XYZ file of C-alpha atoms in Angstrom:
448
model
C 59.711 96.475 75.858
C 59.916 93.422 78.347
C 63.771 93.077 79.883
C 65.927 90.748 79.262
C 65.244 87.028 79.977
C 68.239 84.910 81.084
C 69.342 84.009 77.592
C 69.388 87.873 77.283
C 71.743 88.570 79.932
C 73.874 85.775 79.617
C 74.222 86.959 75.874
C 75.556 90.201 77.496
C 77.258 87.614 79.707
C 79.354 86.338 76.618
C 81.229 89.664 76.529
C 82.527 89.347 80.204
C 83.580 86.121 79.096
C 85.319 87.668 76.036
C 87.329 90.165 78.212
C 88.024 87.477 80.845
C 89.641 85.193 77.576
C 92.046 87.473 76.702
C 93.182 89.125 80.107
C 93.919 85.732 81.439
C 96.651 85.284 78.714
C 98.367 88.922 79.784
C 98.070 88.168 83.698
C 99.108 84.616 83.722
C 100.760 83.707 80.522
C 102.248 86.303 79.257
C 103.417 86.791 83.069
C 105.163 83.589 83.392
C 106.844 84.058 80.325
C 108.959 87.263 81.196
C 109.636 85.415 84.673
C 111.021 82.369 83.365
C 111.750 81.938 79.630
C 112.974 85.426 79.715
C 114.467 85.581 83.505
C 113.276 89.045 83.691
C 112.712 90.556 87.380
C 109.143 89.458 88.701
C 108.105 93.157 89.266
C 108.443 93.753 85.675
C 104.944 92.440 84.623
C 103.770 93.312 88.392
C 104.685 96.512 87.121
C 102.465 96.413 83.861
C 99.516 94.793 85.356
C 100.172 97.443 88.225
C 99.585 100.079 85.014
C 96.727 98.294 83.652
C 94.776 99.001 87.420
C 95.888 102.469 87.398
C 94.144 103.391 83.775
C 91.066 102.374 85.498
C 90.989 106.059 87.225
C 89.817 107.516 83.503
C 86.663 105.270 83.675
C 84.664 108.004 84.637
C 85.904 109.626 81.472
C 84.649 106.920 79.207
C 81.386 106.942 80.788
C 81.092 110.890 80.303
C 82.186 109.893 76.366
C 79.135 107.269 76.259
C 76.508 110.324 77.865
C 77.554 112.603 75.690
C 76.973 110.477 72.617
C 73.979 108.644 73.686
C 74.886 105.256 72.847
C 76.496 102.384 74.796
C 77.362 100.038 72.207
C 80.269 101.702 70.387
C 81.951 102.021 73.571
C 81.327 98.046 74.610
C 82.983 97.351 70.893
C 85.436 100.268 70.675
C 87.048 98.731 74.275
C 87.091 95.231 72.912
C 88.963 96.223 69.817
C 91.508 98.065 71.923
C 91.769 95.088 74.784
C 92.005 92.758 71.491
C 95.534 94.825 70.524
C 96.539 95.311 73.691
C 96.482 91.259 74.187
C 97.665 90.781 71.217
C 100.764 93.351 71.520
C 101.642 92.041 74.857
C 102.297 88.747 73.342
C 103.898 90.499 70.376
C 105.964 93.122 72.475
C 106.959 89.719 74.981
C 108.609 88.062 71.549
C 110.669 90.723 70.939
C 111.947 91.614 73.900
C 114.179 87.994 73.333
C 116.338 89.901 70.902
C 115.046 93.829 71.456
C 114.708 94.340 74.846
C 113.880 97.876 74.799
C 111.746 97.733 72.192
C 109.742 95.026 73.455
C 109.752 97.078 77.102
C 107.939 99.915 75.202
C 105.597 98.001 73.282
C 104.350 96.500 76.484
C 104.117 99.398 78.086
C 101.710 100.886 75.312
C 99.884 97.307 74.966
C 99.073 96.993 78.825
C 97.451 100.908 78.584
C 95.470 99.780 76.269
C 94.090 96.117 78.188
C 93.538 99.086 80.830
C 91.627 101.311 78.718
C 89.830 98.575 76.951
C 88.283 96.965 80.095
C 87.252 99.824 81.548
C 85.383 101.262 78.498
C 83.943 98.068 77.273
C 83.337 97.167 81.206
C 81.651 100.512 82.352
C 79.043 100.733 79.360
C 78.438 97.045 79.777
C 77.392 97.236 83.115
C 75.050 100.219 82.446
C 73.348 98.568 79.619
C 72.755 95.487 81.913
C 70.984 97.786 84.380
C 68.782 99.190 81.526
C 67.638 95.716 80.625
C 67.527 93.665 83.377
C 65.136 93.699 85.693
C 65.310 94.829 89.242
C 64.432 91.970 90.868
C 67.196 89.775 88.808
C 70.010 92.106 88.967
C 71.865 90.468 91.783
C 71.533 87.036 89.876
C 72.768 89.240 86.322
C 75.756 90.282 88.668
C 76.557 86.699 89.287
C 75.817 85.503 85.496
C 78.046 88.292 84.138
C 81.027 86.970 87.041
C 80.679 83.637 86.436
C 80.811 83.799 82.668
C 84.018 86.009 83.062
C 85.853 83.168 85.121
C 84.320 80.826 82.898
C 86.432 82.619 80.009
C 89.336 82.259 82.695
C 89.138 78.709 82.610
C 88.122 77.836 79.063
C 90.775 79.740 77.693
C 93.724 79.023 79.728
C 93.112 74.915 79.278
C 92.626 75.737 75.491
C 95.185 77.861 74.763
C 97.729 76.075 77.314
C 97.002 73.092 74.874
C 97.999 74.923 71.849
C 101.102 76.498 73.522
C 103.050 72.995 73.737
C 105.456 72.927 72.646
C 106.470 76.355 73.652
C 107.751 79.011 70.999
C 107.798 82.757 70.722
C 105.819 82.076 67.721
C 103.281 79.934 69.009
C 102.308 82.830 71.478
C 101.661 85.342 69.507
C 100.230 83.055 66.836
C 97.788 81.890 70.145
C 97.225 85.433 71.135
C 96.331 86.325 67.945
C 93.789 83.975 67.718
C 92.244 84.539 71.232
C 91.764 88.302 70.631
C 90.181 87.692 67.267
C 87.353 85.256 68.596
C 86.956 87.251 72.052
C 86.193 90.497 69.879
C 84.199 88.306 67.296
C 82.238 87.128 70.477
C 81.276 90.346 71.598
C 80.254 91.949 68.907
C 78.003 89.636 68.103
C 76.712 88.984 71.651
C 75.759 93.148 71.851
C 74.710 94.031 68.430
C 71.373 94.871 68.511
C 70.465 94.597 72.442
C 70.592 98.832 72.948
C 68.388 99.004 69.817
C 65.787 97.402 71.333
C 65.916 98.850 74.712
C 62.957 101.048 76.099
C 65.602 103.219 77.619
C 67.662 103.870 74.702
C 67.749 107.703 73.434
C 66.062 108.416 70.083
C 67.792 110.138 67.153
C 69.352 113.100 68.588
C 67.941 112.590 72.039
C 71.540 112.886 73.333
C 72.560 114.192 76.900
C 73.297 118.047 76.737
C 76.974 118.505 75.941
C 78.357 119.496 79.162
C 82.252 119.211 79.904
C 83.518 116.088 81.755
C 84.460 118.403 84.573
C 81.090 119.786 85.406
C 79.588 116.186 84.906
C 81.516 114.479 87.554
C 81.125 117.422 90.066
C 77.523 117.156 89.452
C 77.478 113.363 90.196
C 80.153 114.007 93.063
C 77.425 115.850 94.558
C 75.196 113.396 94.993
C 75.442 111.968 98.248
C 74.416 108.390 97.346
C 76.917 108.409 94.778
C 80.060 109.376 96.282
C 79.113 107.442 99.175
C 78.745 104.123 97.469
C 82.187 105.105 95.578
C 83.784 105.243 98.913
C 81.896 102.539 100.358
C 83.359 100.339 96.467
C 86.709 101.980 97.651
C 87.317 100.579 102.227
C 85.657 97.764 100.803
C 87.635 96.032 97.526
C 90.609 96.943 99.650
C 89.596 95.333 102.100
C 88.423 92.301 99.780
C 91.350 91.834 97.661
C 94.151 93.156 100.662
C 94.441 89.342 101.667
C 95.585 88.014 98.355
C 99.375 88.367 98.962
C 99.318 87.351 103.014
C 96.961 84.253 102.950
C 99.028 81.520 101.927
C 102.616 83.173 103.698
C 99.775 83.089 107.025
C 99.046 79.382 106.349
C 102.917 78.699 105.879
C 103.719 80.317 109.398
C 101.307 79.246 111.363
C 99.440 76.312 110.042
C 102.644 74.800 108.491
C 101.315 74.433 104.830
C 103.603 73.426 102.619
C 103.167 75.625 98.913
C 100.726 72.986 97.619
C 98.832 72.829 100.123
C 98.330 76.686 100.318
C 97.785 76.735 96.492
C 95.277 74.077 97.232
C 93.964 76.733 100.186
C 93.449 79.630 97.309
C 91.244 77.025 95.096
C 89.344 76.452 98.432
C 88.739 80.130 98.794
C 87.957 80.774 95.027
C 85.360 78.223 95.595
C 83.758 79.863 98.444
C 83.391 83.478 96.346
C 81.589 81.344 93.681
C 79.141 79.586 95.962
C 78.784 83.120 97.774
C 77.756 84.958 94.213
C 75.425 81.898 93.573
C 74.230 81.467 96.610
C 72.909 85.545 96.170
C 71.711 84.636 92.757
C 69.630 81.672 93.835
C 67.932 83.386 97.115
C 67.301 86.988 95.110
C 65.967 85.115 92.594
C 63.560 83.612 94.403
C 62.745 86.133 97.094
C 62.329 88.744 94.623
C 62.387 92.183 96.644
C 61.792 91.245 99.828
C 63.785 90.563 102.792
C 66.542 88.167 101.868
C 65.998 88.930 98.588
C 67.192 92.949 98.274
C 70.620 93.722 97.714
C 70.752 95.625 101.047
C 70.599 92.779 102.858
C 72.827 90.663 101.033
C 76.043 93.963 100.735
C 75.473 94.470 104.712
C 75.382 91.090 105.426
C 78.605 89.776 103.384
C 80.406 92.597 104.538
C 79.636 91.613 108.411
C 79.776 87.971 107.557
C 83.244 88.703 105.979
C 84.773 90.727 109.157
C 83.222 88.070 110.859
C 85.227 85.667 108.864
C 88.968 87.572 109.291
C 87.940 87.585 113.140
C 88.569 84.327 112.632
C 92.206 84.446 111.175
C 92.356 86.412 114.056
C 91.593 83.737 116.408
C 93.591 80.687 114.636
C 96.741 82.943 114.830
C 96.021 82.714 118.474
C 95.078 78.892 119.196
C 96.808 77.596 116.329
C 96.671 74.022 114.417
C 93.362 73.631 116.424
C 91.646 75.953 114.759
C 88.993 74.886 111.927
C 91.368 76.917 109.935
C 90.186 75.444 106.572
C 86.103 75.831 106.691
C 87.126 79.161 108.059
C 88.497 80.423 104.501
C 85.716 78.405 102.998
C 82.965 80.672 104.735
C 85.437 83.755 104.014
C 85.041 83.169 100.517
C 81.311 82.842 101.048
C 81.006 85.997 102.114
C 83.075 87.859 100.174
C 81.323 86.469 97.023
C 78.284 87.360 98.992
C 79.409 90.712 99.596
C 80.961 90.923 96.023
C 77.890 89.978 93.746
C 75.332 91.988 95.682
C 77.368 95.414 94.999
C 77.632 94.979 91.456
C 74.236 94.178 91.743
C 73.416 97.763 93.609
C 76.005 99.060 91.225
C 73.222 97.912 88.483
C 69.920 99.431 90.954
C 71.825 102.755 91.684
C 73.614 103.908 88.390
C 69.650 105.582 87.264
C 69.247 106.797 91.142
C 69.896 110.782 89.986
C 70.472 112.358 86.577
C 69.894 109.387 84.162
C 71.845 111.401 81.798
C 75.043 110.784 83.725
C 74.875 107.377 84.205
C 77.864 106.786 82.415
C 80.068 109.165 84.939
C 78.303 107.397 87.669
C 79.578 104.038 86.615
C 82.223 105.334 85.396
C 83.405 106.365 89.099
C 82.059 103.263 91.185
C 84.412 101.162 88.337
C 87.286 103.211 88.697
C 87.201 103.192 92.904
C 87.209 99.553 92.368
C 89.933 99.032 90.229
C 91.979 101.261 91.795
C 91.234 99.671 94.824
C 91.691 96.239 93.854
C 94.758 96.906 92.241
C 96.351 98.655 95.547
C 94.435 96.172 97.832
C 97.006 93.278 97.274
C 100.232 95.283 97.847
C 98.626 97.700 100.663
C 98.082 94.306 102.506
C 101.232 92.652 101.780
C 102.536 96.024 102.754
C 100.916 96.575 106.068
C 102.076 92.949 106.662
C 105.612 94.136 106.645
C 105.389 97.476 108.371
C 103.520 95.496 111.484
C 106.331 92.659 111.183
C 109.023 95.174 112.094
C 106.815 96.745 114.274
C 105.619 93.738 116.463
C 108.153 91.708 115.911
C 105.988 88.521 116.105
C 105.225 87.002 112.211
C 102.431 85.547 113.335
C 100.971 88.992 115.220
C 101.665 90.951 112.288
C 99.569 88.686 109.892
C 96.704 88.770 112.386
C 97.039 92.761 113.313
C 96.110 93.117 109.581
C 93.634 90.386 109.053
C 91.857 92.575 112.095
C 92.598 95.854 109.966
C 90.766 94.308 106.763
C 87.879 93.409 109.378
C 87.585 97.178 110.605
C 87.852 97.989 107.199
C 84.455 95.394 106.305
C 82.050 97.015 109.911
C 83.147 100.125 108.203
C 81.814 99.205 104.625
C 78.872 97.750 105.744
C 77.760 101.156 107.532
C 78.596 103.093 104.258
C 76.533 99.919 102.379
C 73.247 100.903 105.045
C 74.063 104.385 105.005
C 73.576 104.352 100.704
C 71.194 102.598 100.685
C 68.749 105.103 103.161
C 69.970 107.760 100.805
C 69.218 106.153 97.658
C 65.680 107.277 97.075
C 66.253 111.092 98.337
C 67.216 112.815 95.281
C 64.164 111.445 93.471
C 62.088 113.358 96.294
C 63.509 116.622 94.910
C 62.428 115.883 91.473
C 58.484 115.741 91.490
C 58.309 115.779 87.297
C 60.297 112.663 88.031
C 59.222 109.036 89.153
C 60.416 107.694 92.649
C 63.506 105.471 92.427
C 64.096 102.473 93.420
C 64.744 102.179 97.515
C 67.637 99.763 97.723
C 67.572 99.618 101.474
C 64.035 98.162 101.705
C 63.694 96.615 98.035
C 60.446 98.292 96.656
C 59.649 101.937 95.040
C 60.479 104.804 97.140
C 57.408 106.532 99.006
């Protein structure tokens, strides 16, 4: 069966955009709401979204559940559904805490575990059914499709439904939610049904992977040296990525002088470096194929270095000040942390068959959950570090750049566990003679 084309994957592409539709509304929305219609403390929905991240740590469960059964596609449904009630009882559970507080409080509780355990089911089995049917050579650019299409349901929805909020009511939010939830699940199942079914790697009736306990499965993929390298390498390095969120704009304020729209206007310039980054990777793998510039090697090495190269930079305006090209500077950091960014969920897509195929679902499973757990720490760890070296040095300006060096370490450091996975990729395969050589994702061709 030939992979999918690029109507194929963005099909798949639609359900990204689904989950992106109705998490927007709890992290944004739904967040502003409790902060200023309801004057409830800020690290109330910091708190829940904080929950949300920490859920993630059971993805390797899911993926076990999705092994064991043999198919994919419930999973990608069964976590819609549950993100589709969690959205919708976050709105519900916001309305009621105006008049039951402590009913509302629990209701959001139980809605934001399940947004948690709805993106990382749907998310993990998603992912692994992409690297079934795409194509090596276009799984960097699927990476960046899949991205895209997710902040694409970022923006569609939160112009759409903003439009529908005015004028604001309790009502019209959950009525709003309601809605959103409904089409995103509508969406994707009718953007996966059918894709597994046709996929040359799909089991057969009762072709299922042998019923081993969750326990034993992720021991067995611990063990694989690729794979717990890459999760630690997914780990140093999304903390590293998303540690800067929180300390940015307070650096531009203390240094540079930027007034709060003007640093809001520095995060949009950022964002739009990660996007050009992840197309930028899509455009040169596509057309270099496996080769050179084209592997995913070259392109997770390379953002990671280009990135440390990048918060060397903070680093050096914190020293010389206004003079400093601070501005391109976050451009090109953006570049190359959507660089960095798209190629790894790329190699997340080449490496998930590199062992046991029959445990793909674990292996995902664990790269997803070091990154959420890691993206969700990332922003506090940095804004935390930021206060610990504040006291320390004593200098504001010092302390932002002692960390912005940290991150850096933390990027040389990824980008040696990136080289170092990607020499080990093809070994186990060696091992296995009644198997065929996998993929070598350090030089981009099959394994000798």
């Amino acid at each position: 069966m030939t992979p999918l084309g690029w109507l194929g994957i963005m099909r798949l592409g639609l359900v990204q955009t689904a989950l992106g539709a109705i998490v927007v509304l709890t992290t944004s929305t739904i967040n502003r709401v409790m902060v200023v219609e309801l004057a409830l403390p800020a690290m109330l929905p910091g708190a829940l979204v904080a929950l949300h991240y920490a859920v993630q740590v059971l993805r390797p469960r899911w993926g076990h559940g999705a092994d064991i059964g043999g198919r994919l596609t419930p999973w990608i449904i069964g976590g819609m559904a549950m993100l589709a009630l969690g959205g919708f009882g976050a709105a519900l559970a916001v309305a009621l805490m105006a008049t039951m507080p402590v009913a509302g409080l629990l209701l959001s509780v139980l809605a934001f575990l399940g947004i948690g355990i709805g993106v990382g089911a749907s998310g993990t089995s998603l992912l692994v059914l992409l690297s079934r049917r795409v194509a090596d050579a276009r799984r960097p650019a699927a990476a960046t499709i899949v991205w895209v299409m997710m902040i694409m349901g970022f923006i569609v929805t939160a112009g759409t439904a903003g439009h529908f909020l005015d004028p604001f009511s309790m009502g019209r939010l959950v009525a709003v939610s309601a809605a959103v939830s409904l089409i995103a699940f509508i969406v994707s199942v009718l953007a996966v049904w059918g894709v597994e079914d046709t996929s040359p790697s799909a089991p057969a009736a009762g072709e299922t992977a042998p019923a081993i306990s969750f326990p034993e499965a992720l021991r067995e993929v611990w063990s694989e040296p690729h794979s717990r390298l890459f999760a630690i390498f997914i780990f140093l390095s999304m903390i590293a990525y998303s540690a800067q969120d929180l300390i940015l704009e307070p650096f531009a304020g203390a240094v540079f002088g930027y007034t709060p729209g003007e640093t809001t206007k520095l995060a949009g310039l950022q964002h739009g470096g990660v996007l050009a980054g992840m197309i930028l990777v899509a455009i040169v793998s596509t057309l270099y194929g496996n080769r050179g510039p084209g592997t995913t090697r070259f392109w997770t090495v390379g953002g990671c270095i280009a990135s440390a190269f990048a918060l060397a930079g903070l680093v050096a305006s914190a020293l010389i000040g206004p003079e400093f090209p601070f501005r391109p500077n976050v451009f090109l950091l953006g570049v190359a942390n959507g660089a960095f960014a798209a190629a790894a969920i790329g190699a997340m897509m080449r490496l998930v068959n590199a062992g046991n195929p029959e445990r793909a679902g674990v292996r995902m499973g664990l790269w997803g959950a070091a990154q959420g757990i890691a993206f969700g720490a990332g922003g506090f760890l940095g804004a935390l570090a930021a206060d610990i070296a504040r006291y320390l040095i004593t200098s504001q300006v010092s302390a932002y750049a002692t960390v912005f060096a940290a991150e850096g370490v933390l990027f040389v450091i990824s980008a040696v566990l990136a080289d170092r996975v990607a020499r080990q990729a093809g070994q186990p395969a060696r091992s296995r003679r009644s198997e065929p050589d996998l993929p070598d994702l350090a030089l981009g061709r099959p394994a000798e």
